[in-house]
mmCIF file of C-alpha atoms in Angstrom:
data_model
loop_
_atom_site.group_PDB
_atom_site.id
_atom_site.type_symbol
_atom_site.label_atom_id
_atom_site.label_comp_id
_atom_site.label_asym_id
_atom_site.label_seq_id
_atom_site.Cartn_x
_atom_site.Cartn_y
_atom_site.Cartn_z
ATOM 1 C CA UNK Z 138 -41.541 -122.397 6.563
ATOM 2 C CA UNK Z 139 -43.683 -124.193 9.128
ATOM 3 C CA UNK Z 140 -41.921 -126.888 11.034
ATOM 4 C CA UNK Z 141 -38.523 -125.395 10.408
ATOM 5 C CA UNK Z 142 -36.488 -123.700 13.167
ATOM 6 C CA UNK Z 143 -35.991 -119.858 13.107
ATOM 7 C CA UNK Z 144 -32.201 -120.408 12.876
ATOM 8 C CA UNK Z 145 -32.629 -122.701 9.828
ATOM 9 C CA UNK Z 146 -34.895 -119.966 8.142
ATOM 10 C CA UNK Z 147 -32.428 -117.266 8.670
ATOM 11 C CA UNK Z 148 -29.679 -119.440 7.234
ATOM 12 C CA UNK Z 149 -31.813 -120.402 4.223
ATOM 13 C CA UNK Z 150 -31.360 -117.109 2.855
ATOM 14 C CA UNK Z 151 -28.995 -116.925 -0.245
ATOM 15 C CA UNK Z 152 -25.737 -115.213 0.596
ATOM 16 C CA UNK Z 153 -24.764 -112.315 -1.599
ATOM 17 C CA UNK Z 154 -22.237 -112.901 -4.293
ATOM 18 C CA UNK Z 155 -18.647 -112.770 -3.435
ATOM 19 C CA UNK Z 156 -18.027 -110.471 -6.459
ATOM 20 C CA UNK Z 157 -20.450 -107.989 -4.856
ATOM 21 C CA UNK Z 158 -18.502 -107.899 -1.918
ATOM 22 C CA UNK Z 159 -15.015 -107.514 -3.740
ATOM 23 C CA UNK Z 160 -16.199 -104.977 -6.382
ATOM 24 C CA UNK Z 161 -18.630 -102.706 -4.444
ATOM 25 C CA UNK Z 162 -15.781 -100.728 -2.967
ATOM 26 C CA UNK Z 163 -11.988 -101.168 -2.073
ATOM 27 C CA UNK Z 164 -11.774 -103.273 1.001
ATOM 28 C CA UNK Z 165 -8.717 -104.794 2.898
ATOM 29 C CA UNK Z 166 -8.206 -108.462 2.705
ATOM 30 C CA UNK Z 167 -9.161 -108.989 6.478
ATOM 31 C CA UNK Z 168 -12.450 -107.129 5.883
ATOM 32 C CA UNK Z 169 -13.332 -109.262 2.959
ATOM 33 C CA UNK Z 170 -12.343 -112.408 4.877
ATOM 34 C CA UNK Z 171 -14.682 -111.429 7.808
ATOM 35 C CA UNK Z 172 -17.700 -110.548 5.520
ATOM 36 C CA UNK Z 173 -17.492 -113.618 3.462
ATOM 37 C CA UNK Z 174 -17.354 -115.676 6.725
ATOM 38 C CA UNK Z 175 -20.440 -113.935 8.032
ATOM 39 C CA UNK Z 176 -22.231 -114.866 4.872
ATOM 40 C CA UNK Z 177 -21.443 -118.498 4.975
ATOM 41 C CA UNK Z 178 -24.412 -120.731 4.323
ATOM 42 C CA UNK Z 179 -25.791 -122.570 7.272
ATOM 43 C CA UNK Z 180 -26.778 -126.307 7.120
ATOM 44 C CA UNK Z 181 -29.339 -128.370 9.057
ATOM 45 C CA UNK Z 182 -28.271 -130.749 11.649
ATOM 46 C CA UNK Z 183 -28.628 -133.689 9.198
ATOM 47 C CA UNK Z 184 -25.935 -132.152 6.965
ATOM 48 C CA UNK Z 185 -22.755 -134.368 6.277
ATOM 49 C CA UNK Z 186 -19.481 -133.431 7.643
ATOM 50 C CA UNK Z 187 -17.926 -132.956 4.237
ATOM 51 C CA UNK Z 188 -20.780 -130.252 3.443
ATOM 52 C CA UNK Z 189 -19.899 -128.620 6.806
ATOM 53 C CA UNK Z 190 -16.194 -128.345 6.273
ATOM 54 C CA UNK Z 191 -16.268 -127.087 2.611
ATOM 55 C CA UNK Z 192 -16.759 -123.363 3.711
ATOM 56 C CA UNK Z 193 -14.028 -123.680 6.143
ATOM 57 C CA UNK Z 194 -11.775 -125.138 3.360
ATOM 58 C CA UNK Z 195 -12.672 -122.135 1.222
ATOM 59 C CA UNK Z 196 -11.771 -119.651 3.854
ATOM 60 C CA UNK Z 197 -8.509 -121.186 4.245
ATOM 61 C CA UNK Z 198 -7.561 -120.903 0.539
ATOM 62 C CA UNK Z 199 -9.111 -117.489 0.088
ATOM 63 C CA UNK Z 200 -6.109 -115.272 1.350
ATOM 64 C CA UNK Z 201 -3.842 -117.238 -1.151
ATOM 65 C CA UNK Z 202 -5.994 -116.706 -4.008
ATOM 66 C CA UNK Z 203 -6.398 -112.884 -3.245
ATOM 67 C CA UNK Z 204 -2.695 -112.669 -2.868
ATOM 68 C CA UNK Z 205 -2.226 -114.286 -6.275
ATOM 69 C CA UNK Z 206 -4.709 -112.137 -7.820
ATOM 70 C CA UNK Z 207 -3.015 -109.060 -6.356
ATOM 71 C CA UNK Z 208 0.211 -110.311 -7.894
ATOM 72 C CA UNK Z 209 -1.132 -110.809 -11.317
ATOM 73 C CA UNK Z 210 -2.987 -107.502 -11.286
ATOM 74 C CA UNK Z 211 -0.242 -105.168 -9.955
ATOM 75 C CA UNK Z 212 3.264 -106.841 -9.908
ATOM 76 C CA UNK Z 213 3.245 -108.663 -13.312
ATOM 77 C CA UNK Z 214 2.397 -105.713 -15.536
ATOM 78 C CA UNK Z 215 5.104 -103.626 -14.001
ATOM 79 C CA UNK Z 216 7.574 -106.470 -14.166
ATOM 80 C CA UNK Z 217 6.676 -106.989 -17.827
ATOM 81 C CA UNK Z 218 6.875 -103.412 -18.654
ATOM 82 C CA UNK Z 219 10.275 -103.189 -16.961
ATOM 83 C CA UNK Z 220 11.592 -106.197 -18.855
ATOM 84 C CA UNK Z 221 10.451 -104.889 -22.116
ATOM 85 C CA UNK Z 222 12.189 -101.613 -21.356
ATOM 86 C CA UNK Z 223 15.501 -103.510 -20.532
ATOM 87 C CA UNK Z 224 15.359 -105.669 -23.534
ATOM 88 C CA UNK Z 225 13.665 -103.202 -25.920
ATOM 89 C CA UNK Z 226 14.626 -103.631 -29.566
ATOM 90 C CA UNK Z 227 16.939 -101.264 -31.120
ATOM 91 C CA UNK Z 228 18.237 -100.545 -34.725
ATOM 92 C CA UNK Z 229 21.926 -99.857 -35.503
ATOM 93 C CA UNK Z 230 23.488 -98.645 -38.743
ATOM 94 C CA UNK Z 231 26.431 -100.614 -40.065
ATOM 95 C CA UNK Z 232 28.625 -98.955 -42.704
ATOM 96 C CA UNK Z 233 30.367 -101.407 -45.212
ATOM 97 C CA UNK Z 234 32.091 -99.498 -47.826
ATOM 98 C CA UNK Z 235 29.592 -97.551 -49.700
ATOM 99 C CA UNK Z 236 26.703 -99.468 -48.437
ATOM 100 C CA UNK Z 237 24.616 -98.982 -45.050
ATOM 101 C CA UNK Z 238 22.817 -101.746 -43.271
ATOM 102 C CA UNK Z 239 19.979 -100.962 -40.813
ATOM 103 C CA UNK Z 240 20.288 -103.970 -38.534
ATOM 104 C CA UNK Z 241 17.431 -104.615 -35.860
ATOM 105 C CA UNK Z 242 18.592 -106.113 -32.640
ATOM 106 C CA UNK Z 243 15.480 -107.399 -30.642
ATOM 107 C CA UNK Z 244 17.244 -107.973 -27.214
ATOM 108 C CA UNK Z 245 20.490 -106.210 -27.119
ATOM 109 C CA UNK Z 246 21.030 -106.995 -23.507
ATOM 110 C CA UNK Z 247 21.340 -110.735 -24.128
ATOM 111 C CA UNK Z 248 22.388 -110.656 -27.807
ATOM 112 C CA UNK Z 249 26.068 -111.487 -28.280
ATOM 113 C CA UNK Z 250 28.250 -109.857 -30.751
ATOM 114 C CA UNK Z 251 28.660 -113.013 -32.455
ATOM 115 C CA UNK Z 252 25.046 -112.907 -33.439
ATOM 116 C CA UNK Z 253 25.465 -109.543 -34.893
ATOM 117 C CA UNK Z 254 28.418 -110.623 -36.965
ATOM 118 C CA UNK Z 255 26.726 -113.558 -38.310
ATOM 119 C CA UNK Z 256 23.829 -111.392 -39.608
ATOM 120 C CA UNK Z 257 26.421 -109.182 -41.379
ATOM 121 C CA UNK Z 258 27.987 -112.384 -42.804
ATOM 122 C CA UNK Z 259 24.753 -113.242 -44.274
ATOM 123 C CA UNK Z 260 24.331 -109.514 -45.616
ATOM 124 C CA UNK Z 261 27.792 -109.393 -47.273
ATOM 125 C CA UNK Z 262 28.326 -113.122 -48.196
ATOM 126 C CA UNK Z 263 31.714 -112.902 -46.281
ATOM 127 C CA UNK Z 264 32.928 -115.394 -43.603
ATOM 128 C CA UNK Z 265 32.492 -114.330 -40.126
ATOM 129 C CA UNK Z 266 36.137 -114.803 -39.327
ATOM 130 C CA UNK Z 267 36.941 -112.131 -41.807
ATOM 131 C CA UNK Z 268 34.795 -109.510 -40.305
ATOM 132 C CA UNK Z 269 35.532 -106.884 -37.629
ATOM 133 C CA UNK Z 270 33.213 -104.125 -36.186
ATOM 134 C CA UNK Z 271 34.290 -100.718 -35.133
ATOM 135 C CA UNK Z 272 32.393 -98.731 -32.648
ATOM 136 C CA UNK Z 273 33.512 -95.106 -31.595
ATOM 137 C CA UNK Z 274 37.103 -95.786 -32.916
ATOM 138 C CA UNK Z 275 37.515 -99.131 -30.933
ATOM 139 C CA UNK Z 276 37.534 -102.701 -32.647
ATOM 140 C CA UNK Z 277 34.987 -104.882 -30.813
ATOM 141 C CA UNK Z 278 37.104 -108.068 -30.216
ATOM 142 C CA UNK Z 279 35.107 -110.395 -27.640
ATOM 143 C CA UNK Z 280 32.256 -111.756 -29.595
ATOM 144 C CA UNK Z 281 30.955 -113.425 -26.446
ATOM 145 C CA UNK Z 282 29.998 -110.016 -24.903
ATOM 146 C CA UNK Z 283 26.617 -108.574 -25.538
ATOM 147 C CA UNK Z 284 25.665 -105.765 -27.689
ATOM 148 C CA UNK Z 285 24.653 -103.552 -24.610
ATOM 149 C CA UNK Z 286 27.928 -104.489 -23.038
ATOM 150 C CA UNK Z 287 29.774 -102.475 -25.741
ATOM 151 C CA UNK Z 288 27.419 -99.554 -25.113
ATOM 152 C CA UNK Z 289 25.805 -99.803 -28.414
ATOM 153 C CA UNK Z 290 22.373 -98.076 -28.174
ATOM 154 C CA UNK Z 291 19.635 -97.252 -30.457
ATOM 155 C CA UNK Z 292 20.875 -95.587 -33.778
ATOM 156 C CA UNK Z 293 24.448 -96.190 -33.148
ATOM 157 C CA UNK Z 294 26.768 -96.218 -35.971
ATOM 158 C CA UNK Z 295 29.241 -99.006 -36.539
ATOM 159 C CA UNK Z 296 31.822 -99.762 -39.316
ATOM 160 C CA UNK Z 297 32.331 -103.037 -40.717
ATOM 161 C CA UNK Z 298 35.947 -103.881 -42.038
ATOM 162 C CA UNK Z 299 37.941 -106.813 -43.050
ATOM 163 C CA UNK Z 300 40.204 -108.805 -40.736
ATOM 164 C CA UNK Z 301 43.405 -107.848 -42.722
ATOM 165 C CA UNK Z 302 42.562 -104.236 -42.918
ATOM 166 C CA UNK Z 303 40.770 -104.415 -46.200
ATOM 167 C CA UNK Z 304 37.264 -102.982 -46.792
ATOM 168 C CA UNK Z 305 35.246 -105.630 -48.717
ATOM 169 C CA UNK Z 306 33.577 -104.121 -51.710
ATOM 170 C CA UNK Z 307 30.028 -105.084 -52.165
ATOM 171 C CA UNK Z 308 29.481 -107.513 -54.814
ATOM 172 C CA UNK Z 309 27.052 -105.289 -56.742
ATOM 173 C CA UNK Z 310 29.460 -102.403 -56.969
ATOM 174 C CA UNK Z 311 31.718 -101.860 -59.970
ATOM 175 C CA UNK Z 312 35.419 -102.799 -59.744
ATOM 176 C CA UNK Z 313 37.827 -99.999 -59.058
ATOM 177 C CA UNK Z 314 41.509 -99.343 -58.919
ATOM 178 C CA UNK Z 315 42.741 -100.036 -55.521
ATOM 179 C CA UNK Z 316 44.528 -97.066 -53.776
ATOM 180 C CA UNK Z 317 48.205 -97.589 -53.171
ATOM 181 C CA UNK Z 318 49.021 -98.635 -49.565
ATOM 182 C CA UNK Z 319 52.146 -97.930 -47.880
ATOM 183 C CA UNK Z 320 54.150 -100.837 -46.379
ATOM 184 C CA UNK Z 321 53.031 -101.371 -42.740
ATOM 185 C CA UNK Z 322 55.847 -100.298 -40.274
ATOM 186 C CA UNK Z 323 57.056 -103.107 -38.155
ATOM 187 C CA UNK Z 324 56.731 -102.649 -34.508
ATOM 188 C CA UNK Z 325 59.941 -102.550 -32.754
ATOM 189 C CA UNK Z 326 60.929 -105.437 -30.356
ATOM 190 C CA UNK Z 327 61.884 -103.594 -27.267
ATOM 191 C CA UNK Z 328 61.552 -103.906 -23.524
ATOM 192 C CA UNK Z 329 61.579 -100.170 -23.083
ATOM 193 C CA UNK Z 330 58.147 -98.368 -22.926
ATOM 194 C CA UNK Z 331 59.487 -94.975 -23.960
ATOM 195 C CA UNK Z 332 60.679 -96.499 -27.189
ATOM 196 C CA UNK Z 333 57.220 -97.924 -28.013
ATOM 197 C CA UNK Z 334 55.640 -94.727 -27.039
ATOM 198 C CA UNK Z 335 57.865 -92.698 -29.592
ATOM 199 C CA UNK Z 336 57.056 -95.251 -32.186
ATOM 200 C CA UNK Z 337 53.192 -95.136 -31.670
ATOM 201 C CA UNK Z 338 53.652 -91.231 -32.032
ATOM 202 C CA UNK Z 339 55.398 -91.743 -35.261
ATOM 203 C CA UNK Z 340 52.992 -94.397 -36.654
ATOM 204 C CA UNK Z 341 50.004 -92.067 -36.096
ATOM 205 C CA UNK Z 342 51.969 -89.218 -37.916
ATOM 206 C CA UNK Z 343 52.701 -91.507 -40.783
ATOM 207 C CA UNK Z 344 49.101 -92.573 -40.956
ATOM 208 C CA UNK Z 345 47.460 -89.178 -40.684
ATOM 209 C CA UNK Z 346 49.853 -86.450 -42.127
ATOM 210 C CA UNK Z 347 49.622 -87.692 -45.814
ATOM 211 C CA UNK Z 348 45.790 -87.698 -45.613
ATOM 212 C CA UNK Z 349 45.296 -84.189 -44.082
ATOM 213 C CA UNK Z 350 45.466 -82.253 -47.198
ATOM 214 C CA UNK Z 351 43.050 -84.506 -49.013
ATOM 215 C CA UNK Z 352 40.715 -84.295 -45.996
ATOM 216 C CA UNK Z 353 40.815 -80.495 -45.929
ATOM 217 C CA UNK Z 354 40.271 -80.451 -49.622
ATOM 218 C CA UNK Z 355 37.357 -82.859 -49.343
ATOM 219 C CA UNK Z 356 35.638 -80.812 -46.566
ATOM 220 C CA UNK Z 357 36.123 -77.694 -48.444
ATOM 221 C CA UNK Z 358 34.085 -79.217 -51.347
ATOM 222 C CA UNK Z 359 31.288 -80.880 -49.311
ATOM 223 C CA UNK Z 360 30.748 -78.958 -45.969
ATOM 224 C CA UNK Z 361 28.336 -76.010 -46.186
ATOM 225 C CA UNK Z 362 30.147 -74.456 -43.121
ATOM 226 C CA UNK Z 363 33.493 -73.996 -44.715
ATOM 227 C CA UNK Z 364 34.565 -70.376 -45.635
ATOM 228 C CA UNK Z 365 37.023 -71.164 -48.082
ATOM 229 C CA UNK Z 366 34.783 -73.013 -50.617
ATOM 230 C CA UNK Z 367 36.381 -73.356 -54.057
ATOM 231 C CA UNK Z 368 34.683 -71.622 -56.982
ATOM 232 C CA UNK Z 369 34.363 -74.941 -58.798
ATOM 233 C CA UNK Z 370 33.076 -78.058 -57.064
ATOM 234 C CA UNK Z 371 33.638 -81.607 -58.461
ATOM 235 C CA UNK Z 372 30.668 -83.662 -59.526
ATOM 236 C CA UNK Z 373 28.638 -85.763 -57.156
ATOM 237 C CA UNK Z 374 30.125 -89.036 -58.254
ATOM 238 C CA UNK Z 375 33.645 -87.883 -57.875
ATOM 239 C CA UNK Z 376 33.086 -86.747 -54.454
ATOM 240 C CA UNK Z 377 31.390 -90.161 -53.515
ATOM 241 C CA UNK Z 378 34.552 -91.914 -54.724
ATOM 242 C CA UNK Z 379 36.783 -89.549 -52.875
ATOM 243 C CA UNK Z 380 34.718 -90.080 -49.728
ATOM 244 C CA UNK Z 381 35.065 -93.973 -50.022
ATOM 245 C CA UNK Z 382 38.759 -93.674 -50.506
ATOM 246 C CA UNK Z 383 39.362 -91.434 -47.387
ATOM 247 C CA UNK Z 384 37.144 -93.815 -45.321
ATOM 248 C CA UNK Z 385 38.981 -96.739 -46.380
ATOM 249 C CA UNK Z 386 42.386 -95.292 -45.655
ATOM 250 C CA UNK Z 387 41.359 -93.979 -42.043
ATOM 251 C CA UNK Z 388 39.707 -97.383 -41.330
ATOM 252 C CA UNK Z 389 42.979 -99.018 -42.146
ATOM 253 C CA UNK Z 390 44.916 -96.652 -39.871
ATOM 254 C CA UNK Z 391 42.463 -97.539 -37.052
ATOM 255 C CA UNK Z 392 43.263 -101.200 -37.610
ATOM 256 C CA UNK Z 393 47.000 -100.595 -37.746
ATOM 257 C CA UNK Z 394 46.759 -98.798 -34.150
ATOM 258 C CA UNK Z 395 44.432 -101.775 -32.962
ATOM 259 C CA UNK Z 396 47.156 -104.268 -33.997
ATOM 260 C CA UNK Z 397 49.883 -102.531 -31.820
ATOM 261 C CA UNK Z 398 51.186 -104.834 -28.977
ATOM 262 C CA UNK Z 399 51.574 -103.457 -25.641
ATOM 263 C CA UNK Z 400 52.908 -105.203 -22.591
ATOM 264 C CA UNK Z 401 50.896 -105.228 -19.324
ATOM 265 C CA UNK Z 402 51.640 -102.466 -17.033
ATOM 266 C CA UNK Z 403 52.655 -100.097 -19.942
ATOM 267 C CA UNK Z 404 49.810 -97.497 -19.266
ATOM 268 C CA UNK Z 405 51.809 -94.577 -21.000
ATOM 269 C CA UNK Z 406 52.086 -96.549 -24.230
ATOM 270 C CA UNK Z 407 48.441 -97.603 -23.944
ATOM 271 C CA UNK Z 408 47.218 -94.048 -23.363
ATOM 272 C CA UNK Z 409 49.370 -92.916 -26.521
ATOM 273 C CA UNK Z 410 47.669 -95.573 -28.589
ATOM 274 C CA UNK Z 411 44.238 -94.445 -27.381
ATOM 275 C CA UNK Z 412 44.990 -90.792 -28.319
ATOM 276 C CA UNK Z 413 46.029 -91.887 -31.746
ATOM 277 C CA UNK Z 414 42.875 -93.878 -32.123
ATOM 278 C CA UNK Z 415 40.909 -90.890 -31.167
ATOM 279 C CA UNK Z 416 42.750 -88.578 -33.563
ATOM 280 C CA UNK Z 417 42.044 -90.960 -36.485
ATOM 281 C CA UNK Z 418 38.538 -91.394 -35.437
ATOM 282 C CA UNK Z 419 37.966 -87.666 -35.324
ATOM 283 C CA UNK Z 420 39.136 -87.281 -38.912
ATOM 284 C CA UNK Z 421 36.921 -90.046 -39.969
ATOM 285 C CA UNK Z 422 34.012 -88.367 -38.236
ATOM 286 C CA UNK Z 423 34.766 -85.044 -39.967
ATOM 287 C CA UNK Z 424 34.795 -86.773 -43.387
ATOM 288 C CA UNK Z 425 31.588 -88.639 -42.704
ATOM 289 C CA UNK Z 426 29.720 -85.434 -41.467
ATOM 290 C CA UNK Z 427 30.896 -83.400 -44.373
ATOM 291 C CA UNK Z 428 29.700 -86.139 -46.754
ATOM 292 C CA UNK Z 429 26.325 -86.401 -44.938
ATOM 293 C CA UNK Z 430 25.746 -82.638 -45.688
ATOM 294 C CA UNK Z 431 26.725 -82.977 -49.203
ATOM 295 C CA UNK Z 432 24.251 -86.009 -49.785
ATOM 296 C CA UNK Z 433 21.364 -84.029 -48.265
ATOM 297 C CA UNK Z 434 21.746 -81.596 -51.158
ATOM 298 C CA UNK Z 435 21.568 -84.541 -53.700
ATOM 299 C CA UNK Z 436 23.263 -85.237 -56.925
#
């Protein structure tokens, strides 16, 4: 324009948009910084100090803005996906007598066992202090530990039992005659570990030996893999009741072993009890697997 200096005419050009500089092709932060600084608008000598300083202030904050944008774009999605994987929801199946509950647990890494027990209390109508959970043959005692701390993962099978060893029957089920239960053998008061080890062995035998014939017969009726299948198979309802009876007695056996008091440092006795729990849990798994095969066939 006439009367204007050439410098002012050059500076009066409209600078290209910052979005064009950022999106045209990938650039380093230093390159973006330099290009934007070259495109800063110039002002005539009459411009106020505030107007002259505003582009410099923008340049000072530009690296911080770009760094924050990079964090939002790259790091946060990764962290969010990582957190979702670590806290991903799982569903566990809880066996309660003849019933099965599929319980969703949204965040097992931060959900304590007490929360799961409270949910099961609402499902069964029984007080929390009368419930115990068994996972892989071990009774889960510390309710302050998280679900993940017990190694419970997606699809895990847990067993719900009563505190005193009784399996509570669902309210909707018909009353049935309780199976006779042998008197609980009293643990000897001894300061000798070998004495306690022998007693634990005797306890396991007393718990399992009377049940082994019934378990073998039940599996011969229900498992498709046996070679000595009887010619006459009982009705579905009869087998269902037998499965419930055997499961109840085996779960009570697990509680008997869990109630054995072992002094600190008695590793041999503790190992013997662990072996007993493994044996009882193995029989329970055999019964459940055979019954699962029978249920697939249907009534």
